[in-house]
């Protein structure tokens, strides 16, 4: 019997559970989650055949009256309105009804796109996520943010759509590269830095195991602790009207880095890693973090093989300009989430340009 842990998430629009474990999907019953008999699977074409077979057999076990799937190449270009429309046309052709369940199987691009389709098809059908990257397991699959990119900007079109359930199975991480694992750790580190000193110490200890045999049971626990932090925040502020913004720690820098590199350089998790270090430097410059605390942030980022320097094509002036551009797009002020000591955050605005530029020089 596989160990399956459960975390309940209660947000104003819905209650759902996140299930955690290692290689548990095949011993899990889909009926526990949804009564839907019409299931549409959306999956990333880059996943190994063995993982796809596993998910299809998990779905077939629930004896759906209708089961169809769609494979797409998950990349930023395909995370678009056009792909969403193609999927919706297929759902219409296949006569999927309002009682359908969409199952997403892939990384953050797949969960965002599938969640978006589920939020608009017939004004909304159920969606369940089975994330296959560490980043999607600890971040994208939780909290109901869904969306696609506009022609030039990320996630400009979307909706909040809470899932029916999330299945977090560390089995699927076994085919992930070290680089993509590191990208996921950056969001776990973020949760520790903004909220949980015990998790920070755990990460500092757990990091020693990296590169040796990774213990997926420990990892499932680590993911659960991290997800609990995200769940606690989104339960209080589902639509990012207040404290959900804390989850953007390091992201003002990260989005600017990704955009300066035209999304072809550091991946999102890596950009968040170095972005958190810049945000920690800003916290130090604003006298909210000691040099010792800043060094602790740097050490943990380094330990998880995330970058601690900006790429050479990311000159501070370019980053500042990209931040300003992002601010204009979203029609808000240039805001930074900074640390007020480790494990605590605050939001600051009107930061002088010289301090921002200095924070990028890490
Ligand atoms: N990734 C940040 C959030 O879900 O709000």
PDB file of C-alpha atoms and ligand atoms in Angstrom, residues 138-140 142-145 160 187 190-191 230 233-234 237-238 240 244-248 251 268, ligand 1:
ATOM      1  CA  UNK A 138       5.201  23.418  -5.704  1.00  0.00           C
ATOM      2  CA  UNK A 139       3.856  26.445  -7.537  1.00  0.00           C
ATOM      3  CA  UNK A 140       1.899  26.456 -10.819  1.00  0.00           C
ATOM      4  CA  UNK A 142      -1.659  25.246  -6.680  1.00  0.00           C
ATOM      5  CA  UNK A 143      -3.809  28.336  -6.279  1.00  0.00           C
ATOM      6  CA  UNK A 144      -5.792  28.493  -9.505  1.00  0.00           C
ATOM      7  CA  UNK A 145      -3.783  30.951 -11.599  1.00  0.00           C
ATOM      8  CA  UNK A 160      -8.568  32.169 -11.697  1.00  0.00           C
ATOM      9  CA  UNK A 187      10.219  28.177  -5.434  1.00  0.00           C
ATOM     10  CA  UNK A 190      11.174  31.228  -1.821  1.00  0.00           C
ATOM     11  CA  UNK A 191       8.463  29.756   0.413  1.00  0.00           C
ATOM     12  CA  UNK A 230       1.497  28.456  -0.714  1.00  0.00           C
ATOM     13  CA  UNK A 233      -1.419  32.250   1.436  1.00  0.00           C
ATOM     14  CA  UNK A 234      -3.828  31.610  -1.450  1.00  0.00           C
ATOM     15  CA  UNK A 237      -6.109  35.923  -0.835  1.00  0.00           C
ATOM     16  CA  UNK A 238      -7.281  33.873  -3.801  1.00  0.00           C
ATOM     17  CA  UNK A 240      -3.926  38.486  -5.337  1.00  0.00           C
ATOM     18  CA  UNK A 244      -0.667  36.665  -2.367  1.00  0.00           C
ATOM     19  CA  UNK A 245       1.723  39.296  -3.754  1.00  0.00           C
ATOM     20  CA  UNK A 246       4.286  37.979  -1.208  1.00  0.00           C
ATOM     21  CA  UNK A 247       4.631  34.950  -3.480  1.00  0.00           C
ATOM     22  CA  UNK A 248       6.181  37.303  -6.016  1.00  0.00           C
ATOM     23  CA  UNK A 251       9.825  37.814  -9.346  1.00  0.00           C
ATOM     24  CA  UNK A 268      11.930  30.811 -14.812  1.00  0.00           C
TER      25      UNK A 268
HETATM   26  N1  LIG B   1       3.171  31.957  -8.591  1.00  0.00           N
HETATM   27  C1  LIG B   1       2.652  32.901  -7.682  1.00  0.00           C
HETATM   28  C2  LIG B   1       1.192  32.740  -7.424  1.00  0.00           C
HETATM   29  O1  LIG B   1       0.624  31.700  -7.710  1.00  0.00           O
HETATM   30  O2  LIG B   1       0.578  33.650  -6.929  1.00  0.00           O
END
